[in-house]
Amino acid sequence: MSYLNLLNQLNLTQRPRRLRATEAIRKLVEETALRKSDFVFPLFVCEGESVREEVPSMPNIYRVSIDNALRECEELQTLGIIAIDLFGIPKEKTDDAREAYNDNGIVQRAIRAIKKEFPDLCVMTDVALDPFTTHGHDGLVRDGKIINDETVEVLCKMAVSHAEAGADFVAPSDMMDGRVGAIREALDGEEFIEVGIMAYSAKYASGFYGPFRDALGSAPKFGDKKTYQMNPANSDEALREIALDIDEGADIVMVKPALAYLDVVRRAREHFHTPIAVYNVSGEYSMLKAAAANGWIDGERVMMEMLLSMKRAGASLIFTYFAKEAARLL
Ligand code: PBG
């Protein structure tokens, strides 16, 4: 007996392959699409002039001085990317992180210069103390502990100084309790009611941040970040963190990292009606670059597949070092 008969007897009416038969049909029934406007490009700004240093563990990603940051923005705009997230490398790190809210600090000057030349570009700014503290923690430290409430006070000053310089969104990535509400009050108190908050709400204590800490020279000098960043084992807790931040006034909430946490993105999408961002972090970028450089995977193809998976999981926007490369392919 031929096994073909088995299928004939089944009288198959459902043949899902019909929807994959040609490129046109596949396109017609495509559920998710990437757009250039989904991307936010993280930009590392440092002191000096004409500086453009490649981050060793992140091929094609540079630390740039403000003059070159303007050039980057020009390129981004030409490619159709509409948003950046600024990270500063200050000239001085101190225990009290005072450079973080210096009106004349690296980030504040970069915001002014960028908004002057590219008023339509959406400028977001990282709000956390790690690049500005000697010890590399996101908050102030007393007796070996990261102290919450005093840190929030500094974060408020930092957020207000970014708003004063012209930031469209401040993006607290520190994971201190109550900081979103406090920053919202501080901004409103200074009449910055239009400046938004993009909250890193579910940020995990992750090994995927390694290359970023190289880029900023911000690896913690003692201990780890587990008393403030989340345990990778938890996702109910992520929903609680997101709910709190929305309640405190976050306009956009984030899940970070992206790839290993797409289940969290999906759960968040189903629970909340607030835009959800994901951060396709440095380690995810470096892994792909390393494998592609070795010829082990097709870099472009896997990049697009990764980015698409984030949209499919439910992300509304994607912070990614791939923004330029992906935009070129779209
Ligand atoms: C710091 C911050 C980190 C990242 C964004 N903001 C690192 C950390 O928490 O140690 C990681 C970004 C990346 O890995 O690309 N507040």
Short mmCIF file of C-alpha atoms and ligand atoms in Angstrom, two decimals:
data_model
loop_
_atom_site.label_atom_id
_atom_site.label_comp_id
_atom_site.label_asym_id
_atom_site.label_seq_id
_atom_site.Cartn_x
_atom_site.Cartn_y
_atom_site.Cartn_z
CA MET A 1 0.00 0.00 0.00
CA SER A 2 1.22 3.47 -0.86
CA TYR A 3 1.27 5.89 2.00
CA LEU A 4 -0.05 8.61 -0.35
CA ASN A 5 -3.50 7.11 0.08
CA LEU A 6 -3.41 7.98 3.73
CA LEU A 7 -3.53 11.67 2.90
CA ASN A 8 -6.27 11.14 0.33
CA GLN A 9 -8.38 9.46 2.94
CA LEU A 10 -7.86 12.41 5.30
CA ASN A 11 -9.42 14.66 2.63
CA LEU A 12 -7.13 17.52 3.57
CA THR A 13 -8.93 20.88 3.39
CA GLN A 14 -6.47 22.84 5.50
CA ARG A 15 -3.19 23.32 3.64
CA PRO A 16 -1.32 26.19 5.34
CA ARG A 17 1.39 25.99 2.68
CA ARG A 18 -1.01 27.72 0.26
CA LEU A 19 -0.25 30.93 2.14
CA ARG A 20 3.48 30.44 1.58
CA ALA A 21 3.37 29.57 -2.10
CA THR A 22 4.68 32.82 -3.61
CA GLU A 23 6.43 35.95 -2.44
CA ALA A 24 3.28 37.98 -3.13
CA ILE A 25 1.03 35.71 -1.07
CA ARG A 26 3.56 35.57 1.74
CA LYS A 27 3.63 39.37 1.83
CA LEU A 28 -0.16 39.64 1.78
CA VAL A 29 -0.54 37.62 4.94
CA GLU A 30 2.50 38.96 6.77
CA GLU A 31 1.54 39.82 10.35
CA THR A 32 4.46 41.96 11.48
CA ALA A 33 6.69 44.48 9.74
CA LEU A 34 9.72 46.47 10.77
CA ARG A 35 9.83 50.19 10.05
CA LYS A 36 12.71 52.61 10.28
CA SER A 37 10.64 54.60 12.75
CA ASP A 38 10.70 51.66 15.18
CA PHE A 39 14.34 52.27 15.98
CA VAL A 40 16.09 54.35 18.63
CA PHE A 41 19.85 54.57 18.13
CA PRO A 42 22.00 54.66 21.31
CA LEU A 43 24.75 57.27 20.98
CA PHE A 44 27.86 57.45 23.22
CA VAL A 45 29.17 61.00 23.55
CA CYS A 46 32.53 61.93 25.04
CA GLU A 47 34.63 65.06 25.63
CA GLY A 48 37.07 66.39 23.08
CA GLU A 49 37.03 67.23 19.42
CA SER A 50 37.10 65.03 16.33
CA VAL A 51 36.97 61.96 18.56
CA ARG A 52 35.63 58.81 16.96
CA GLU A 53 36.82 55.71 18.79
CA GLU A 54 35.43 52.34 17.97
CA VAL A 55 34.23 50.36 21.00
CA PRO A 56 36.48 47.28 20.90
CA SER A 57 33.74 44.76 21.65
CA MET A 58 31.16 46.50 19.40
CA PRO A 59 32.31 46.69 15.77
CA ASN A 60 31.04 49.82 14.00
CA ILE A 61 29.87 51.50 17.22
CA TYR A 62 31.83 54.57 18.27
CA ARG A 63 32.37 56.93 21.16
CA VAL A 64 32.13 60.35 19.56
CA SER A 65 32.78 63.92 20.60
CA ILE A 66 29.93 66.39 20.10
CA ASP A 67 31.10 67.52 16.63
CA ASN A 68 31.07 63.93 15.41
CA ALA A 69 27.80 63.24 17.23
CA LEU A 70 26.28 65.87 14.93
CA ARG A 71 27.63 63.97 11.96
CA GLU A 72 26.10 60.76 13.32
CA CYS A 73 22.73 62.51 13.64
CA GLU A 74 22.96 63.69 10.08
CA GLU A 75 23.57 60.14 8.91
CA LEU A 76 20.70 58.86 11.05
CA GLN A 77 18.35 61.44 9.65
CA THR A 78 19.36 60.62 6.08
CA LEU A 79 18.63 56.96 6.81
CA GLY A 80 15.20 57.78 8.20
CA ILE A 81 15.90 57.13 11.88
CA ILE A 82 13.95 59.55 14.03
CA ALA A 83 15.21 58.98 17.58
CA ILE A 84 18.41 58.66 19.58
CA ASP A 85 19.24 57.79 23.19
CA LEU A 86 22.22 59.71 24.55
CA PHE A 87 24.80 58.29 26.94
CA GLY A 88 27.58 60.51 28.25
CA ILE A 89 31.15 59.73 29.18
CA PRO A 90 32.00 62.55 31.61
CA LYS A 91 35.42 64.09 32.13
CA GLU A 92 35.22 63.39 35.84
CA LYS A 93 33.74 60.56 37.89
CA THR A 94 33.03 61.32 41.57
CA ASP A 95 31.34 59.59 44.50
CA ASP A 96 28.46 62.07 44.37
CA ALA A 97 28.06 61.87 40.55
CA ARG A 98 27.80 65.67 40.33
CA GLU A 99 28.76 65.73 36.65
CA ALA A 100 25.44 64.02 35.97
CA TYR A 101 23.52 67.24 36.56
CA ASN A 102 26.15 69.78 35.56
CA ASP A 103 24.43 72.25 33.29
CA ASN A 104 27.62 72.29 31.26
CA GLY A 105 28.16 68.52 31.36
CA ILE A 106 28.81 66.38 28.33
CA VAL A 107 25.21 65.19 27.91
CA GLN A 108 23.69 68.64 28.47
CA ARG A 109 25.99 70.20 25.85
CA ALA A 110 25.34 67.37 23.42
CA ILE A 111 21.57 67.79 23.75
CA ARG A 112 21.82 71.53 23.05
CA ALA A 113 24.05 71.06 20.04
CA ILE A 114 21.94 68.26 18.58
CA LYS A 115 18.55 69.92 19.14
CA LYS A 116 19.87 73.11 17.57
CA GLU A 117 20.83 71.38 14.33
CA PHE A 118 18.25 68.60 14.31
CA PRO A 119 15.13 69.97 16.01
CA ASP A 120 12.95 67.17 14.61
CA LEU A 121 15.10 64.35 15.94
CA CYS A 122 13.59 62.85 19.10
CA VAL A 123 16.33 63.09 21.72
CA MET A 124 16.11 60.74 24.68
CA THR A 125 18.69 60.77 27.45
CA ASP A 126 19.84 58.06 29.82
CA VAL A 127 19.18 58.96 33.44
CA ALA A 128 21.33 56.86 35.79
CA LEU A 129 24.50 57.56 37.71
CA ASP A 130 26.79 54.72 36.61
CA PRO A 131 28.95 56.59 34.07
CA PHE A 132 29.34 59.42 36.60
CA THR A 133 30.26 57.53 39.77
CA THR A 134 33.75 56.33 40.69
CA HIS A 135 32.33 52.92 41.67
CA GLY A 136 30.19 52.42 38.56
CA HIS A 137 26.89 51.81 40.34
CA ASP A 138 23.67 53.43 39.14
CA GLY A 139 23.12 55.05 42.51
CA LEU A 140 24.95 56.64 45.42
CA VAL A 141 26.73 54.26 47.76
CA ARG A 142 26.87 54.32 51.55
CA ASP A 143 28.47 51.53 53.62
CA GLY A 144 28.70 49.36 50.51
CA LYS A 145 24.98 49.72 49.79
CA ILE A 146 23.22 51.49 46.94
CA ILE A 147 20.96 53.98 48.68
CA ASN A 148 17.61 54.56 47.05
CA ASP A 149 16.06 57.83 48.13
CA GLU A 150 19.17 60.03 48.03
CA THR A 151 19.88 58.60 44.56
CA VAL A 152 16.40 59.56 43.38
CA GLU A 153 17.08 63.14 44.41
CA VAL A 154 20.17 63.23 42.18
CA LEU A 155 18.25 61.56 39.34
CA CYS A 156 15.63 64.32 39.56
CA LYS A 157 18.33 66.99 39.22
CA MET A 158 19.82 65.09 36.28
CA ALA A 159 16.45 64.74 34.53
CA VAL A 160 15.64 68.42 35.01
CA SER A 161 19.04 69.45 33.62
CA HIS A 162 18.43 67.29 30.54
CA ALA A 163 14.99 68.86 30.10
CA GLU A 164 16.48 72.33 30.44
CA ALA A 165 18.98 71.46 27.71
CA GLY A 166 16.11 70.41 25.42
CA ALA A 167 15.66 66.64 25.75
CA ASP A 168 12.33 65.32 24.45
CA PHE A 169 12.36 62.28 26.74
CA VAL A 170 14.33 61.34 29.81
CA ALA A 171 15.00 57.64 30.18
CA PRO A 172 15.68 56.52 33.76
CA SER A 173 17.61 53.23 33.59
CA ASP A 174 18.69 53.06 37.23
CA MET A 175 15.93 50.83 38.73
CA MET A 176 15.61 52.84 41.97
CA ASP A 177 12.17 52.66 43.59
CA GLY A 178 9.88 55.62 43.05
CA ARG A 179 12.11 57.48 40.62
CA VAL A 180 9.55 57.78 37.84
CA GLY A 181 7.04 59.53 40.10
CA ALA A 182 9.70 61.78 41.60
CA ILE A 183 11.10 62.71 38.18
CA ARG A 184 7.59 63.44 36.87
CA GLU A 185 6.96 65.78 39.82
CA ALA A 186 10.36 67.46 39.40
CA LEU A 187 9.79 68.02 35.68
CA ASP A 188 6.27 69.33 36.18
CA GLY A 189 7.47 71.58 38.99
CA GLU A 190 9.88 73.20 36.55
CA GLU A 191 7.15 73.52 33.90
CA PHE A 192 8.55 70.72 31.73
CA ILE A 193 5.15 69.11 31.34
CA GLU A 194 5.88 68.16 27.74
CA VAL A 195 9.06 66.25 28.45
CA GLY A 196 8.23 62.54 28.47
CA ILE A 197 9.51 59.66 30.58
CA MET A 198 10.71 56.48 28.90
CA ALA A 199 11.15 54.20 31.92
CA TYR A 200 13.43 51.20 31.99
CA SER A 201 10.78 49.43 34.04
CA ALA A 202 11.75 45.77 33.76
CA LYS A 203 15.51 45.93 33.60
CA TYR A 204 17.23 42.68 34.48
CA ALA A 205 20.59 42.10 36.17
CA SER A 206 22.06 40.71 32.97
CA GLY A 207 25.35 39.45 31.62
CA PHE A 208 24.39 40.95 28.27
CA TYR A 209 25.52 44.47 29.28
CA GLY A 210 29.25 43.68 29.22
CA PRO A 211 30.24 45.46 25.98
CA PHE A 212 28.24 48.57 26.96
CA ARG A 213 30.19 48.83 30.20
CA ASP A 214 33.39 48.68 28.11
CA ALA A 215 32.03 51.50 25.96
CA LEU A 216 31.32 53.72 28.95
CA GLY A 217 34.03 52.50 31.30
CA SER A 218 31.22 51.93 33.77
CA ALA A 219 31.64 48.36 35.03
CA PRO A 220 30.90 48.29 38.77
CA LYS A 221 34.10 48.33 40.82
CA PHE A 222 32.59 46.18 43.57
CA GLY A 223 29.67 43.79 43.81
CA ASP A 224 26.95 43.55 41.20
CA LYS A 225 23.65 45.24 40.39
CA LYS A 226 21.37 42.55 41.79
CA THR A 227 19.96 44.70 44.60
CA TYR A 228 18.33 47.01 42.08
CA GLN A 229 18.15 45.29 38.68
CA MET A 230 15.74 42.36 38.40
CA ASN A 231 16.31 38.64 38.81
CA PRO A 232 16.24 36.98 35.34
CA ALA A 233 14.06 34.24 36.86
CA ASN A 234 11.07 36.55 37.34
CA SER A 235 8.36 37.81 35.06
CA ASP A 236 5.37 38.45 37.39
CA GLU A 237 7.70 40.94 39.07
CA ALA A 238 8.27 42.63 35.70
CA LEU A 239 4.54 43.24 35.37
CA ARG A 240 4.50 44.75 38.85
CA GLU A 241 7.43 47.05 38.04
CA ILE A 242 5.76 48.13 34.80
CA ALA A 243 2.43 48.75 36.54
CA LEU A 244 4.16 50.91 39.17
CA ASP A 245 5.98 52.98 36.55
CA ILE A 246 2.82 53.55 34.51
CA ASP A 247 1.07 54.55 37.71
CA GLU A 248 3.88 56.98 38.52
CA GLY A 249 3.59 58.62 35.12
CA ALA A 250 5.81 56.74 32.64
CA ASP A 251 4.82 57.45 29.02
CA ILE A 252 6.75 54.52 27.59
CA VAL A 253 7.93 51.45 29.52
CA MET A 254 10.82 49.20 28.64
CA VAL A 255 11.83 45.57 28.93
CA LYS A 256 15.59 45.02 28.81
CA PRO A 257 17.46 43.05 27.48
CA ALA A 258 15.35 42.00 24.51
CA LEU A 259 16.12 38.57 23.11
CA ALA A 260 16.18 36.46 26.23
CA TYR A 261 13.11 38.30 27.58
CA LEU A 262 10.61 38.25 24.72
CA ASP A 263 8.17 36.28 26.88
CA VAL A 264 8.15 39.24 29.26
CA VAL A 265 7.49 41.60 26.34
CA ARG A 266 4.56 39.45 25.26
CA ARG A 267 3.07 39.35 28.76
CA ALA A 268 3.50 43.11 29.12
CA ARG A 269 1.84 43.67 25.73
CA GLU A 270 -1.17 41.66 26.84
CA HIS A 271 -1.48 43.46 30.18
CA PHE A 272 -0.86 47.09 29.33
CA HIS A 273 -1.87 49.65 26.74
CA THR A 274 1.22 51.79 27.07
CA PRO A 275 3.91 51.77 24.36
CA ILE A 276 6.51 49.14 25.19
CA ALA A 277 10.15 49.55 24.24
CA VAL A 278 12.78 46.83 24.18
CA TYR A 279 16.52 47.36 24.41
CA ASN A 280 18.42 45.11 22.03
CA VAL A 281 21.49 45.43 24.25
CA SER A 282 25.21 45.50 23.61
CA GLY A 283 25.86 41.80 24.30
CA GLU A 284 23.17 40.80 21.81
CA TYR A 285 24.84 43.03 19.23
CA SER A 286 28.35 41.73 19.94
CA MET A 287 27.33 38.07 19.83
CA LEU A 288 25.82 38.48 16.40
CA LYS A 289 28.77 40.51 15.12
CA ALA A 290 31.25 37.93 16.37
CA ALA A 291 29.40 34.99 14.83
CA ALA A 292 28.93 36.84 11.54
CA ALA A 293 32.62 37.85 11.43
CA ASN A 294 33.51 34.19 11.75
CA GLY A 295 31.18 33.29 8.90
CA TRP A 296 29.11 31.16 11.28
CA ILE A 297 25.83 32.92 10.54
CA ASP A 298 24.48 35.30 7.92
CA GLY A 299 24.72 38.53 9.92
CA GLU A 300 22.19 40.64 8.02
CA ARG A 301 19.61 37.92 7.87
CA VAL A 302 19.87 37.07 11.57
CA MET A 303 19.84 40.77 12.50
CA MET A 304 16.53 41.31 10.69
CA GLU A 305 15.11 38.12 12.16
CA MET A 306 16.03 39.23 15.69
CA LEU A 307 14.55 42.70 15.25
CA LEU A 308 11.36 41.27 13.75
CA SER A 309 11.00 38.86 16.68
CA MET A 310 10.96 41.84 19.04
CA LYS A 311 8.11 43.45 17.10
CA ARG A 312 6.25 40.15 16.94
CA ALA A 313 6.58 39.75 20.70
CA GLY A 314 4.81 43.07 21.07
CA ALA A 315 7.44 45.80 21.21
CA SER A 316 6.38 49.19 19.91
CA LEU A 317 9.93 50.53 19.63
CA ILE A 318 13.41 49.03 19.64
CA PHE A 319 16.57 50.56 21.06
CA THR A 320 19.26 49.01 18.90
CA TYR A 321 22.84 49.43 17.75
CA PHE A 322 21.68 47.83 14.49
CA ALA A 323 19.42 50.80 13.67
CA LYS A 324 21.55 52.12 10.81
CA GLU A 325 22.29 48.76 9.25
CA ALA A 326 18.67 47.66 9.49
CA ALA A 327 17.39 50.97 8.09
CA ARG A 328 19.62 50.48 5.06
CA LEU A 329 17.89 47.17 4.36
CA LEU A 330 14.34 48.50 4.78
C1 PBG B 1 23.14 51.91 32.85
C2 PBG B 1 22.75 51.30 31.57
C3 PBG B 1 23.23 50.06 31.12
C4 PBG B 1 22.72 49.89 29.85
C5 PBG B 1 21.93 50.99 29.56
N1 PBG B 1 21.96 51.85 30.65
C6 PBG B 1 24.18 49.11 31.73
C7 PBG B 1 23.98 48.63 33.10
O1 PBG B 1 22.90 48.70 33.68
O2 PBG B 1 24.97 48.17 33.66
C8 PBG B 1 23.00 48.70 28.98
C9 PBG B 1 22.91 48.89 27.53
C10 PBG B 1 23.57 47.84 26.72
O3 PBG B 1 24.11 46.84 27.21
O4 PBG B 1 23.55 48.02 25.48
N2 PBG B 1 22.22 52.51 33.62
#
